[in-house]
Structure formats: structure tokens, C-alpha cells
XYZ file of C-alpha atoms in Angstrom:
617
model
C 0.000 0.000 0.000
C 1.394 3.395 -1.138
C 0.789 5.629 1.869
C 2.649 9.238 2.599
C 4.517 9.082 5.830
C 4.933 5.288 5.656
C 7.376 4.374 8.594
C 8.161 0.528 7.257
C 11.917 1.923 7.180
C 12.339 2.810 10.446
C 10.130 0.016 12.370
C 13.239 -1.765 13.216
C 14.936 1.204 14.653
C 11.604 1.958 16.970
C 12.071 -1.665 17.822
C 15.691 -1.113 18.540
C 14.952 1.754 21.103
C 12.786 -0.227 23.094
C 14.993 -2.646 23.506
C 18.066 -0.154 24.251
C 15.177 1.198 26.882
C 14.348 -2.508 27.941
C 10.616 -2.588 26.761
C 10.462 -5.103 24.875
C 8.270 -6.851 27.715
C 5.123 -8.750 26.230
C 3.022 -7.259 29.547
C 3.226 -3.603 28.001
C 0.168 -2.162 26.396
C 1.321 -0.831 23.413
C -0.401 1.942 21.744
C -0.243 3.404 17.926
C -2.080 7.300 18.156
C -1.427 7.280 14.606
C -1.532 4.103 13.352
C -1.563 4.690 9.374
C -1.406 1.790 7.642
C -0.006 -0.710 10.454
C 3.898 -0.327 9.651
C 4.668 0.061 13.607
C 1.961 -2.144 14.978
C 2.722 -4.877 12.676
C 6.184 -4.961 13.808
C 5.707 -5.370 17.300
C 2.353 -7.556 17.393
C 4.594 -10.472 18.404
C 6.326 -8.552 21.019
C 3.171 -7.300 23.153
C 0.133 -9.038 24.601
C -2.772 -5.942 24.004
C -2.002 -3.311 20.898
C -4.263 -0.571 20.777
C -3.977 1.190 17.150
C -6.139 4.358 16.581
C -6.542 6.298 13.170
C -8.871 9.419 12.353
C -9.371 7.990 8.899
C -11.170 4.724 9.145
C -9.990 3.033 6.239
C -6.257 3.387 8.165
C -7.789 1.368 11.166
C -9.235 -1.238 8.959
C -6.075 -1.526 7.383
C -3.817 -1.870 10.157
C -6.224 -4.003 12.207
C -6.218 -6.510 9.024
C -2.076 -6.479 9.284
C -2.363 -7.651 13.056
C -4.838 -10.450 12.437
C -4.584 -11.514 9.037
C -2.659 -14.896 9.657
C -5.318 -15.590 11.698
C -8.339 -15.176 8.872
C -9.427 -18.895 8.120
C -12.770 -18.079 6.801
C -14.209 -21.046 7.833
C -18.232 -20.194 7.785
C -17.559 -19.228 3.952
C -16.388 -22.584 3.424
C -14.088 -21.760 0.162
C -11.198 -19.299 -0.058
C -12.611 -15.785 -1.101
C -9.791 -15.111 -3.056
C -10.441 -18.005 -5.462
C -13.511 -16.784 -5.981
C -13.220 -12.776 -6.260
C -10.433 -13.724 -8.349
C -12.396 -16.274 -10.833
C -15.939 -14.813 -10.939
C -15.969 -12.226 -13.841
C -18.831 -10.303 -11.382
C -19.222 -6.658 -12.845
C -21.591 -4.160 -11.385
C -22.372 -0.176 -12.042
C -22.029 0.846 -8.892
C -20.823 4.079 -6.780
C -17.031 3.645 -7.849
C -18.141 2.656 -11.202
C -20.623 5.623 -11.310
C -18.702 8.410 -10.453
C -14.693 7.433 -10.188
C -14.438 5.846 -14.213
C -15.605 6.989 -17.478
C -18.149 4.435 -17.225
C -20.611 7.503 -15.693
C -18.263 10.729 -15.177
C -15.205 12.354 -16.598
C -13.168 11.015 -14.131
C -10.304 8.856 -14.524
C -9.189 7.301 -11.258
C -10.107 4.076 -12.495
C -10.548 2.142 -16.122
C -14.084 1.329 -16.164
C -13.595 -2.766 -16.348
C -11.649 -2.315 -12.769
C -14.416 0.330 -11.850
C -17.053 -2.091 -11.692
C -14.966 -4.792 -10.915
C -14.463 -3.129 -7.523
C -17.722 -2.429 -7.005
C -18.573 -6.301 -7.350
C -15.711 -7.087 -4.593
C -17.266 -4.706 -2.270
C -20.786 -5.958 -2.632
C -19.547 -9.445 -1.787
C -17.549 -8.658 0.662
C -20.229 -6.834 2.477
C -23.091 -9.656 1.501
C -20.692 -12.345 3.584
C -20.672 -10.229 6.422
C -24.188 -9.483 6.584
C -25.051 -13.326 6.518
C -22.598 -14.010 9.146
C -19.916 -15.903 7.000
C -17.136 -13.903 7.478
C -16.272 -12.604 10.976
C -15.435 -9.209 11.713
C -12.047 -9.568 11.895
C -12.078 -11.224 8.381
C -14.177 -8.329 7.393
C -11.751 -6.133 8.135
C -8.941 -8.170 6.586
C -10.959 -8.811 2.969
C -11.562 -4.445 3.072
C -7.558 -4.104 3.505
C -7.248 -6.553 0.822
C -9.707 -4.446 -1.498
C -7.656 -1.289 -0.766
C -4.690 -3.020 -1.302
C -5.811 -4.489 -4.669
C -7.455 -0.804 -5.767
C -3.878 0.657 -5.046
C -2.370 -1.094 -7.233
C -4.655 0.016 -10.529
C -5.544 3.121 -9.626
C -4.623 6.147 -12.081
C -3.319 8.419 -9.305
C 0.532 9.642 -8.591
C -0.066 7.024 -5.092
C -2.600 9.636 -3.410
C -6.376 9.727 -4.373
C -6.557 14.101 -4.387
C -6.475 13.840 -7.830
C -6.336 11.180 -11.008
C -4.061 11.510 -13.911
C -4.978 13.056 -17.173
C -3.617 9.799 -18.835
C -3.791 6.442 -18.337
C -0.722 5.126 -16.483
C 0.070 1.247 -17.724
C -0.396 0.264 -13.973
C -3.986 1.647 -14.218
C -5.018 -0.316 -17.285
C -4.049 -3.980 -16.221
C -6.703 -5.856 -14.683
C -7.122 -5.847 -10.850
C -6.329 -8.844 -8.915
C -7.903 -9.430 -5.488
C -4.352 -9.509 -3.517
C -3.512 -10.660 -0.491
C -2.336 -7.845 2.002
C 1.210 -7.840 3.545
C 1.771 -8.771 7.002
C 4.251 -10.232 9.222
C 4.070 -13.653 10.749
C 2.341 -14.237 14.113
C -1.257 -12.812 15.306
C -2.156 -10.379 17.985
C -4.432 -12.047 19.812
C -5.649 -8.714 21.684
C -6.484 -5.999 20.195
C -8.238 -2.682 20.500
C -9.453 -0.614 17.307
C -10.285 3.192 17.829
C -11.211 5.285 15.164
C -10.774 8.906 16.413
C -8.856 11.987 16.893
C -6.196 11.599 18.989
C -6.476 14.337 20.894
C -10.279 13.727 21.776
C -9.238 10.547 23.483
C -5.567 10.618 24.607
C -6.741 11.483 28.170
C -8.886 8.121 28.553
C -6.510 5.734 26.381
C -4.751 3.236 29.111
C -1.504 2.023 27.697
C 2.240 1.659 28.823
C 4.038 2.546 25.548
C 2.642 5.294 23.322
C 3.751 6.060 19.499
C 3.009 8.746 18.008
C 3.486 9.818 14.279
C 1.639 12.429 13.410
C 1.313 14.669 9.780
C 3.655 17.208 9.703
C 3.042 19.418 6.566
C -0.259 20.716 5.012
C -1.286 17.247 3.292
C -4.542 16.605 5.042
C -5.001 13.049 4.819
C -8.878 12.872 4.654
C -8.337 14.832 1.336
C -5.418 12.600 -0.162
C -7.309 9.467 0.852
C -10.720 10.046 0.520
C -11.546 7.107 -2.082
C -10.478 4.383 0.666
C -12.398 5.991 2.844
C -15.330 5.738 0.996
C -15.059 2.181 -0.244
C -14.500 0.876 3.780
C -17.190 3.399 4.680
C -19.467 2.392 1.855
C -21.543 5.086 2.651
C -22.394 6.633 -0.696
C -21.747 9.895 0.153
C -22.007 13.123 -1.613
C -18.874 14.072 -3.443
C -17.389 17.276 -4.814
C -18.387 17.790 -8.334
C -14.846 18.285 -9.793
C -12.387 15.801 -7.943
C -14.885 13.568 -6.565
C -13.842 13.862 -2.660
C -16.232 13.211 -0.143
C -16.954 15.846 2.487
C -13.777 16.171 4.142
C -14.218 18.642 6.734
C -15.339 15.953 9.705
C -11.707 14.290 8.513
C -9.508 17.644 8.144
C -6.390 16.938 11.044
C -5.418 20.509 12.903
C -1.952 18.606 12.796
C -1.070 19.961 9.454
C -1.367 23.661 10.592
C 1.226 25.809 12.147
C 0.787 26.497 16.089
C -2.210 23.862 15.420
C 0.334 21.138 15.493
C 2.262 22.836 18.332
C -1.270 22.982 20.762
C -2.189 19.044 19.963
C 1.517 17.916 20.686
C 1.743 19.693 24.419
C -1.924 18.524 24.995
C -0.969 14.780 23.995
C 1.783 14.839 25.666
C 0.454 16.149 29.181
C -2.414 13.957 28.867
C -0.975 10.815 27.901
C -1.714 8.160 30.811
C 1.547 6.343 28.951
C 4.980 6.203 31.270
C 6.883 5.801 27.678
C 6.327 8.307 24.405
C 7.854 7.279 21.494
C 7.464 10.244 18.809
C 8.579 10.099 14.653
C 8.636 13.399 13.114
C 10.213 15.193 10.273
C 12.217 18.091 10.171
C 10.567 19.393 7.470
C 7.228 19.397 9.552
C 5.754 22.331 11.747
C 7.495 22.009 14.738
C 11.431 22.005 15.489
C 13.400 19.811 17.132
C 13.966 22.198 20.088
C 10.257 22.573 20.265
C 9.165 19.407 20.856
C 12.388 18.490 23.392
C 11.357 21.271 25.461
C 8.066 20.426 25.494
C 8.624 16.431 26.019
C 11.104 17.259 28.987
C 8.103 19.923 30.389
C 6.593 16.459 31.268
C 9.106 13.739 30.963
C 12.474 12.762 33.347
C 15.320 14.696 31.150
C 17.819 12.007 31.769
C 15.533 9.321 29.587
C 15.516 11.861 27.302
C 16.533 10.281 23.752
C 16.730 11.920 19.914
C 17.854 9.813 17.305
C 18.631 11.621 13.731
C 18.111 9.057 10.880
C 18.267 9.972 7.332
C 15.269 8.870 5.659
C 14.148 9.194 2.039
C 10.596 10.832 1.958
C 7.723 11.264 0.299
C 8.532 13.592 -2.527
C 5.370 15.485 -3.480
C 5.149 19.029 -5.901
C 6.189 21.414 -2.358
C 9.427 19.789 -1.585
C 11.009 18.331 -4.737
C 14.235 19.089 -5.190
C 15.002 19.650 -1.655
C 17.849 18.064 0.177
C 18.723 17.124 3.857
C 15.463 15.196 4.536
C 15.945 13.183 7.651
C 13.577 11.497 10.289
C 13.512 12.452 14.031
C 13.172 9.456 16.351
C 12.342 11.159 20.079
C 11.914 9.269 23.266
C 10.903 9.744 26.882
C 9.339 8.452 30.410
C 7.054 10.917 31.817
C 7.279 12.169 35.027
C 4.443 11.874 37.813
C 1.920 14.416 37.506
C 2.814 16.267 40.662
C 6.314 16.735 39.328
C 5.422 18.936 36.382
C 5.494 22.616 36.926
C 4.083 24.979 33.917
C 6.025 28.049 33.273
C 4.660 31.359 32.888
C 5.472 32.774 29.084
C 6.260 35.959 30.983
C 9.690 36.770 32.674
C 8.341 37.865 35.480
C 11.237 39.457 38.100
C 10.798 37.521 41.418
C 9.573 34.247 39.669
C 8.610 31.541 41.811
C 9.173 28.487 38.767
C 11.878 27.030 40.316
C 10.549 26.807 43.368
C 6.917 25.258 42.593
C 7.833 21.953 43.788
C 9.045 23.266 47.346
C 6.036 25.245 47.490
C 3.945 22.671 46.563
C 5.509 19.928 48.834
C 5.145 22.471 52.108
C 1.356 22.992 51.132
C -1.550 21.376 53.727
C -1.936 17.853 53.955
C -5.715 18.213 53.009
C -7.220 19.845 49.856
C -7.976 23.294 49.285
C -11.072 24.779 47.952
C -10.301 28.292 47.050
C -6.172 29.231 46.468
C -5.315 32.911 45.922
C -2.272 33.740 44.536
C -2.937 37.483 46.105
C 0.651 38.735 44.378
C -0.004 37.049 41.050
C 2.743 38.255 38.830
C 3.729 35.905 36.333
C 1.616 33.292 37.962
C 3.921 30.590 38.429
C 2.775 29.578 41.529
C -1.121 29.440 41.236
C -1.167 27.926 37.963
C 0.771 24.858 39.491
C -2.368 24.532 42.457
C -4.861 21.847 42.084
C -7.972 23.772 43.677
C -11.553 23.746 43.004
C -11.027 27.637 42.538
C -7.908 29.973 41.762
C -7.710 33.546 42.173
C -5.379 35.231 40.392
C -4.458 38.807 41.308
C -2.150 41.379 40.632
C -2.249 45.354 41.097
C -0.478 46.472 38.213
C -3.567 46.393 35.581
C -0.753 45.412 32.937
C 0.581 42.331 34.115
C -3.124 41.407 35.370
C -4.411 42.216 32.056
C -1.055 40.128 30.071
C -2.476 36.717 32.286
C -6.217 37.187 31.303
C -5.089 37.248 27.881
C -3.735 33.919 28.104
C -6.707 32.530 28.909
C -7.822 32.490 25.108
C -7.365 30.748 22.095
C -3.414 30.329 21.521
C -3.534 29.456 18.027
C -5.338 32.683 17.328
C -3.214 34.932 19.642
C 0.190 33.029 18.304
C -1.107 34.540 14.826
C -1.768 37.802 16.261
C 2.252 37.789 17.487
C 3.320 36.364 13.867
C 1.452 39.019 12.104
C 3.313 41.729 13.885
C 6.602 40.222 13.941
C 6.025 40.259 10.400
C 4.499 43.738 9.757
C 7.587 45.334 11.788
C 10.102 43.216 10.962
C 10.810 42.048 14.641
C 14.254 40.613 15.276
C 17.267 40.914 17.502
C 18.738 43.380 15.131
C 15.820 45.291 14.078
C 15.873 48.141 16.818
C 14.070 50.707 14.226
C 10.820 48.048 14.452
C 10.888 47.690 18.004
C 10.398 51.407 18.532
C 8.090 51.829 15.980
C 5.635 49.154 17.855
C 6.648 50.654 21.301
C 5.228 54.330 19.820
C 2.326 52.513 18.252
C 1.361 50.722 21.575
C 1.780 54.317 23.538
C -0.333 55.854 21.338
C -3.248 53.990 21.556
C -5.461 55.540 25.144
C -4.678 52.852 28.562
C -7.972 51.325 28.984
C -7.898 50.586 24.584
C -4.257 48.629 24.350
C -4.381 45.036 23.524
C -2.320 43.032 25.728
C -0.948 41.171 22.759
C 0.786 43.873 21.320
C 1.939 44.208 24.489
C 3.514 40.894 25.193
C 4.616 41.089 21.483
C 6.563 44.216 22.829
C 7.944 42.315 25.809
C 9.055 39.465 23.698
C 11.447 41.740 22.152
C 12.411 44.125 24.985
C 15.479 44.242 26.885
C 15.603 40.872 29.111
C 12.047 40.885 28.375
C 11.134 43.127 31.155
C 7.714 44.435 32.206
C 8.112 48.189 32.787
C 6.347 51.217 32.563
C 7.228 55.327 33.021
C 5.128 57.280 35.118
C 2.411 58.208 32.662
C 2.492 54.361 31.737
C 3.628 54.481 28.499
C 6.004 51.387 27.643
C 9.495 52.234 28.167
C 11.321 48.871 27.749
C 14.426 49.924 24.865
C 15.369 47.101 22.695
C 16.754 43.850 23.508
C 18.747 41.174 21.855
C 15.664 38.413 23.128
C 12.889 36.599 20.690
C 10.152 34.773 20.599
C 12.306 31.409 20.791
C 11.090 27.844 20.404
C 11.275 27.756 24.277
C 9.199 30.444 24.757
C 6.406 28.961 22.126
C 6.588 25.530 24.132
C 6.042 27.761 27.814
C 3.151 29.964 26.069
C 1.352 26.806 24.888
C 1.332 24.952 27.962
C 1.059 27.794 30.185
C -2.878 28.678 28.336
C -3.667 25.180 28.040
C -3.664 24.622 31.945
C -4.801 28.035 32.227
C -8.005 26.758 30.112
C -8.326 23.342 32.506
C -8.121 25.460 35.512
C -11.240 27.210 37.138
C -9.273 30.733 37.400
C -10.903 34.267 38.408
C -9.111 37.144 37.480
C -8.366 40.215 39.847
C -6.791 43.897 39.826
C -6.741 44.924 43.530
C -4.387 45.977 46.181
C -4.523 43.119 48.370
C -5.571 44.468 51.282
C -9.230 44.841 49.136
C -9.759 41.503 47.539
C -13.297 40.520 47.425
C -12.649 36.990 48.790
C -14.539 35.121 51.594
C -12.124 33.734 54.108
C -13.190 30.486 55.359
C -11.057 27.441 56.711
C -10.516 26.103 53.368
C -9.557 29.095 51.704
C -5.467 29.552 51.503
C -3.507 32.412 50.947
C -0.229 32.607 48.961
C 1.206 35.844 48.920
C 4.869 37.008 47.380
C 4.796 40.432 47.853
C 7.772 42.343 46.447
C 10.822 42.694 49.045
C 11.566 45.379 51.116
C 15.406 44.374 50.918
C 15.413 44.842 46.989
C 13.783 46.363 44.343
C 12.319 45.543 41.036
C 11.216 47.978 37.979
C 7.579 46.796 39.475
C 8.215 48.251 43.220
C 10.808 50.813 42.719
C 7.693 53.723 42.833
C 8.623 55.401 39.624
C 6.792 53.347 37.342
C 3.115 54.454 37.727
C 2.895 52.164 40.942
C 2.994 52.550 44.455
C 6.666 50.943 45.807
C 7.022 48.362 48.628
C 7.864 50.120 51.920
C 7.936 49.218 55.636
C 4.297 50.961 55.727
C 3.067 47.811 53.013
C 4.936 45.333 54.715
C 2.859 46.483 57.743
C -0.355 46.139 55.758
C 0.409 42.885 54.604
C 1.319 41.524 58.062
C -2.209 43.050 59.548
C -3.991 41.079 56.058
C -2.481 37.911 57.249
C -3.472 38.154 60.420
C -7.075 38.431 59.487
C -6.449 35.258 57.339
C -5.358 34.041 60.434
C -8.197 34.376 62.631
C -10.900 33.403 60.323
C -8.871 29.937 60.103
C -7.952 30.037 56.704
C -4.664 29.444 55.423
C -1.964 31.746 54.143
C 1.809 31.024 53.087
C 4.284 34.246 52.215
C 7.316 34.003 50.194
C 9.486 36.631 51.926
C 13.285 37.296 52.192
C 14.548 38.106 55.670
C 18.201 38.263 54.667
C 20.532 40.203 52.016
C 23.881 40.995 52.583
C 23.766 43.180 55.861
C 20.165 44.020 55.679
C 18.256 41.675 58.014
C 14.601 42.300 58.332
C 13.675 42.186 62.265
C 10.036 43.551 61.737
C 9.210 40.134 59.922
C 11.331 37.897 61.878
C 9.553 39.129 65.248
C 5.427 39.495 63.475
C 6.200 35.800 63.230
C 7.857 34.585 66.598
C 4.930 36.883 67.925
C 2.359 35.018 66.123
C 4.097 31.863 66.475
C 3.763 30.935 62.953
C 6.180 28.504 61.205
C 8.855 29.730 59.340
C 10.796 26.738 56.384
C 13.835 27.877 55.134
C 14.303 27.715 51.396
C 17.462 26.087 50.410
C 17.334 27.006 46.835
C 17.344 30.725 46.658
C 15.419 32.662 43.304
C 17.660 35.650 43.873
C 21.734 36.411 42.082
C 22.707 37.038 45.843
C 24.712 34.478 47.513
C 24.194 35.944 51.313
C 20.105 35.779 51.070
C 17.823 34.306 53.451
C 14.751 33.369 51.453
C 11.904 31.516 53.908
C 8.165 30.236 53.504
C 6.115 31.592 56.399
C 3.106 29.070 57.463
C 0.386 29.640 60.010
C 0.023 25.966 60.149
């Protein structure tokens, strides 16, 4: 079977990584997201007890199914060998294929009218035995790989059914044989068919071992295949009135689109139920290498980590010929646990509490909390990590508040937004004339109108990427020698997907006036700005107030009231930099008697810093 993307090349290399990784263990539930035509699954049927193989495109189900079982097809109930008979009844019929894919009925030359109707015959009979019970449905399945197999192999197409040829290729004029489907020796003797989207079922597939190999250019498979489709289907749908296709849109993949691609592979990934990803791609497809190791170490153990380069002679179609350096990408990992993944906010956020999620999370109550507020938002590294029923997230700069609501949106469209003005200002390292012409376009538009987009769009490209502001709040960041990297793309994506699966409120309050109801399962986090050093967000000469002894008061008196309405709280502080100690905090705790854990990795550049997590449990 000619099929784009075909990965009967590299099976024994997949093969050969399990065993390097020692999973080669017949236990394993082996899954195929992607399953094609059966190249993978049919290599390792004899290696693993259950194989689960899942297509979007029925007809790529059927046909790998048929490759796991087909030694197995004895078709006893039928009581003589089907392809004897297909084979020696001259059976003819002017039916759908006949009707609208041959000149028989149409203009169209996909197939010579003699194999036209002979196809049609094959499928009738085919679906007459199964009907009267004489075939079972796995030799259902196997005859309808056979059929596609035996229709591939006349049909007046350059291997793909988008369109036919305006001649007759010699292949398409011989007679078609009803052939016997390749497939290797041995049977699965357990297996599960899906026929879905990926992506609508990853989070409920169980399995051990998950492959994925997914499109990666614009060829939309429903399109380039929709004549198999059809015949497996046998659906006589409605068809296009030039090339034939059946409605594709229910069958269109969002993996061959930019950013598309980029959203399905973090979701997959961070819902996969799998300990072990295995992952074939291209590096001619949407997403770069550093993209998806980023994004596979987000949620895997780095040191399993595994990228194997293997040259690999591809698919040639009218985009890419003449191109050279075509090679295959052969990634591996083992996840890690869920509570070991921390999501990184897409903004670099001064005081950033990312590397520190896990301590945080590890020092949090034993029991669950209801309501979490994350009271000094900022880049929301923190809150975003908290399995609650509810998060608030709040900030009191109306910018950075405004940047985090944003998120929580579409990414492919906002991702678009960013390319389109990348592109209309010529955005780059170098291009300092662009950067200040979007900095004065962004100014110029009244505070309450700006679009936070154009706004992180600015940031992207500002000097370290820093948030800051003048007093009259226009954007003052100069030029930096920063991008919007492949790193960056992999933090943005995941960051608004678990923004999206989180229940989050938004807020733009000092804290001392959230509108929150303090009860015993409510919990506090607060990581107020430091008294000890400053930031361009608490220096009071951007627009907003500073962080003085007066707020560290405030915020003292706040968490007391937490206190005494038994709720929660836990504040990030640092009571130590070089000679400053900060007595005022050290004795509002031993006053209170609330628990103070030292942090042993520090987020600051100091080396003489002090950083704690103060409890009032």
C-alpha cells in the first residue's frame, strides 16, 4: 500500500529503542495514536500481549487491524477461499465507484471502467458475507484491507487519491487482482481498534508505551485518501463535483497547521496516561526539534531523554522536490508523575517563583484546598501549578493582570496575532528601528484601549524581556537582543492550556481589598515584592505605588485576618541580604508563632540571602 509518511523503514529502529530502553516486555500495552497503515503495529504484534492502534481515517484502522490479524483469517463459515472466488468470478456491477470514479458515468479517470465495476462487485460481496454471518469481523476487516490493497495497485493516481491523472498510467489499465495484504508472521491475539482523533481521546486511552506519528506538513489526509475511505465506509456519500472527494471537513487533522500542530503535541503529551512516548517526526514538519524536546522534557524525566537523527528518504510530493537534507527524528521519553510537572509562565516575570513550585507545593496542607489565591499574582507561576476547586489570580499592576487574562484564550489565534506583527515590523534581535516603531504605536493607543498582545509582542522583544512602565504608563522597555524562541512557544502553549483546565478568576486589587470570603478552606499565597530589593515593578517610579515598611505592615495586619478566620496563608518573603536583616518580619512571626521553612534554593543572584516560607500551620 502506497501511503505518505509510511514508517516501514524505520520500524526496526523503533524496535531497537525499546529494547536499548528494555521494553520489549510482552506485559506492556502498546499503543499506535497514529496508526496509518499498520507499519509500527505490525512490527511489534509479536512482542506485546494488548495493541491498541487508533486512526482518524477509518480506512487506516481497517487496514492496520487486518495487518495484526490476518494470519489468523481462516474463513471457515464461507467454506471456500474468497480469493479463489473474487479472483475467478468475472462479477461486474455499475455501482458508486463505477458511477462516479471511471468513465463508465463521469469524466473522471481514477479508475478504467472494467476495474471500476470490478471493484464495485468485490465490495458488494464482501459486504453480503458479512451481513449473513460468514465472514467474521475480523475477516471483514482483513478482505476491506485486501480491497484497498488491490485498488492501489490500478488506480490512475501519482499514489494519493486528491487527484487522477490526465492519462492512463500502464499500472492503471491492467486488470485488478484481489491480492492478499502484507503482514508479518504471528497474530495479535488482543487488540483494541479506535477510530478517532487523537487528541479527543488521549486522556482516557490506558496504555504503557505510546507512538506517536503524526502529519507534519499541510497534506490533510482525509483529502489525499478520501476514495479508501469511501469504499470501507461504503456510505455513498455526496462528493465534490470536480475531484470527486467526499466531504472532508469531519476528517480535516489541525496537525497539518502551524501552532495547530504545536497545541495538539503539548496537549498529547500532558495527557498521555503512557509512562513511555515514542514520537517520529520530520524536520521538514511544523514544529522544530527544540520545540518538541522542550516540550517532552516539560513532562518527561530529562535524563531518559533520547533523539535519534536518521536519514530517511521521503515522500517527494510538488512542495518539496528538489530539496535536500530530509531526515527522520526518532524522540523518546518516560514521563514524570503528575505532581512533578510545573508549567512556566510565558512571561519573565522578576521575582519568579518556577523554580521553586515543587518546594512550594511539597510544604502545602496535607488536606485539599477549595479556594487558592495567589494574592501577588505576577507571572503566575505559583497558582497555575495549584490543584484547587477555585484559583484567584491577582495582581495590582492592571498590565501584568491584564497580560495573564489574555492567556486565557485561544493560543492558536493569539500566536497569529504575534506572527502578524513580527512580520508587519520586521521584529528581530537586530531590528531596533521596528521595536520602537511598535513601542510608539502601543503608547499611542489611550490605557484602557491597548491590547495586551501587542503588548507581550513588545515584551518578547524588549530588553531581558522586562515588564516596565514610566510614570504616565507608556512602555518604556528599549530594545533587547531576546525573541520569541522555540522555548518560549513551548512555555506559552502549555502555560494557556492549563490556564483553560483550571477554574481561574481574574483580579486587579491591592490586596488588602480583595473581594474573597475567608473560610477554613480558603489559603492564601502571597509574594509580595521585598523590602530588601527592588524591582522595575516596586521601585515607585513606574506608575505604581513601591514596597515600603508601611506595606509590609499592611500585609502583616492582612495575614493576620487570614489568620483568625482559620484560613490558610503562606508568604514568600526574604529576611536576609547581605547586611540588611529584616527584624520587623522575623519578630510578626515569633509573635504570632507561625512557622517559618527555610528555602534552600534561593530565586535571587545574591549568595548571602535568606529566602523563607512563612506558614500559620
Amino acid at each position: 500500500m502506497r501511503y505518505l509518511g509510511s514508517k516501514d523503514s524505520l520500524a526496526n529502529q523503533i524496535i531497537d529503542l525499546l529494547r536499548n530502553k528494555g521494553l520489549l516486555q510482552n506485559e506492556l500495552i502498546f499503543c499506535d495514536g497514529f496508526c496509518g497503515m499498520g507499519s509500527v503495529a505490525d512490527s511489534v504484534k509479536n512482542i506485546y500481549k494488548q495493541i491498541i492502534i487508533n486512526d482518524s481515517l477509518k480506512c487506516a484502522s481497517i487496514f492496520t487491524h487486518a495487518r495484526l490479524i490476518a494470519n489468523g483469517c481462516a474463513f471457515k463459515n464461507l467454506d471456500f477461499d474468497p480469493f479463489i472466488f473474487l479472483n475467478t468470478d468475472k462479477g461486474f456491477k455499475e455501482g458508486f465507484i463505477y458511477q462516479n470514479y471511471s468513465p463508465g458515468a463521469s469524466d473522471r479517470m481514477y479508475f478504467s471502467k472494467e476495474n471500476a465495476g470490478r471493484i464495485d462487485f468485490f465490495r458488494e460481496k464482501i459486504e453480503e458475507w458479512y451481513e449473513t454471518k460468514k465472514i467474521t469481523d475480523n475477516e471483514y476487516s482483513y478482505l476491506l484491507a485486501c480491497l484497498l490493497e488491490s485498488v492501489s495497485d490500478v488506480s490512475n493516481t501519482a499514489g494519493v487519491y486528491g487527484a487522477f491523472l490526465k492519462h492512463w498510467d500502464k499500472r492503471a489499465l491492467k486488470s485488478i487482482v484481489f491480492n492478499k495484504i502484507d503482514a508479518s508472521p504471528g497474530i495479535a491475539t488482543d487488540v483494541k481498534v479506535l477510530n478517532s482523533k487523537i487528541e479527543d481521546i488521549i486522556s482516557n486511552i490506558e496504555c504503557d508505551i505510546l507512538y506517536l506519528d503524526p502529519p507534519y506538513t499541510q497534506n490533510q489526509y482525509g483529502t489525499q485518501y478520501h476514495l479508501l475511505e469511501t469504499l470501507v465506509l461504503n456510505d455513498n456519500p455526496s462528493i465534490s463535483k470536480v475531484t470527486g472527494s467526499r466531504p472532508t471537513t469531519p476528517m480535516r487533522s489541525q496537525w497539518s497547521k502551524n501552532y495547530y500542530a504545536h497545541v495538539l503535541f503539548d496537549k498529547i503529551i500532558a495527557e498521555t496516561k503512557a509512562k513511555y512516548i515514542i514520537f517520529s517526526y520530520n524536520n521538514d514538519g511544523f514544529m522544530s526539534k527544540d520545540f518538541i524536546e522542550t516540550t517532552m522534557k516539560r513532562y518527561g524525566i530529562e535524563d531518559s531523554y533520547v533523539c535519534e537523527v536518521i536519514d530517511y528518504k521521503k515522500y517527494n510530493n510538488f512542495k518539496c522536490q528538489g530539496a535536500n537534507g530530509h531526515f527522520e527524528y526518532l524522540f523518546f521519553i518516560e514521563k514524570k508523575t503528575t505532581d512533578r510537572v510545573v508549567i512556566e509562565s510565558p512571561l519573565n516575570y522578576t521575582g519568579s517563583k518556577s523554580k521553586m513550585v515543587g518546594f512550594i507545593k511539597s510544604q502545602l496542607p496535607p488536606k485539599g484546598i477549595d479556594t487558592f489565591v495567589d494574592a501577588f499574582g505576577g507571572g503566575f507561576n505559583v497558582g497555575i501549578n495549584i490543584d484547587a476547586r477555585k484559583i484567584i489570580y491577582n495582581d495590582i499592576n492592571p498590565f501584568v493582570e491584564g497580560l495573564i487574562r489574555s492567556f486565557y484564550t485561544d493560543p492558536c489565534s493569539y500566536l497569529q496575532y504575534i506572527e502578524r506583527q513580527i512580520k508587519k515590523y520586521n521584529l528581530s534581535p537586530d531590528n531596533k528601528d521596528g521595536f520602537l516603531e511598535l513601542r510608539e504605536k502601543y503608547n499611542s493607543i489611550p490605557v484602557a484601549k491597548r491590547d495586551p498582545r501587542m503588548l507581550y509582542t513588545l515584551i518578547l522583544y524588549g530588553f531581558q524581556q522586562q515588564i516596565r512602565f514610566n510614570t504616565n504608563w507608556g512602555f518604556n522597555n528599549p530594545a533587547g537582543s531576546r525573541w520569541f524562541n522555540e522555548n518560549l512557544l513551548s512555555k506559552f502553549i502549555a502555560f494557556t492550556r492549563s490556564l483553560q483546565a483550571k477554574n481561574v478568576e481574574f483580579m486587579n486589587s491591592n490586596f488588602e481589598f480583595l473581594n474573597i470570603q475567608l473560610t477554613p478552606q480558603t489559603f492564601i499565597y502571597a509574594d509580595p515584592p521585598y523590602r530588601s530589593t527592588l524591582g522595575v515593578y516596586n521601585d515607585g517610579k513606574r506608575g505604581f505605588e513601591g514596597w515600603t515598611l508601611a506595606h509590609e505592615k499592611k500585609l502583616c495586619k492582612f495575614l493576620d485576618t487570614v489568620n483568625e478566620h482559620e484560613a490558610k496563608f503562606m508568604l514568600s518573603y526574604v529576611v536576609k541580604v547581605g547586611e540588611f536583616t529584616n527584624t520587623e518580619i522575623l519578630e510578626w512571626t515569633n509573635k504570632n508563632k507561625y512557622h517559618m521553612v527555610d528555602v534552600v534554593t534561593t530565586q535571587g543572584r545574591y549568595n548571602n540571602r535568606h529566602e523563607v516560607l512563612i506558614k500559620n500551620y
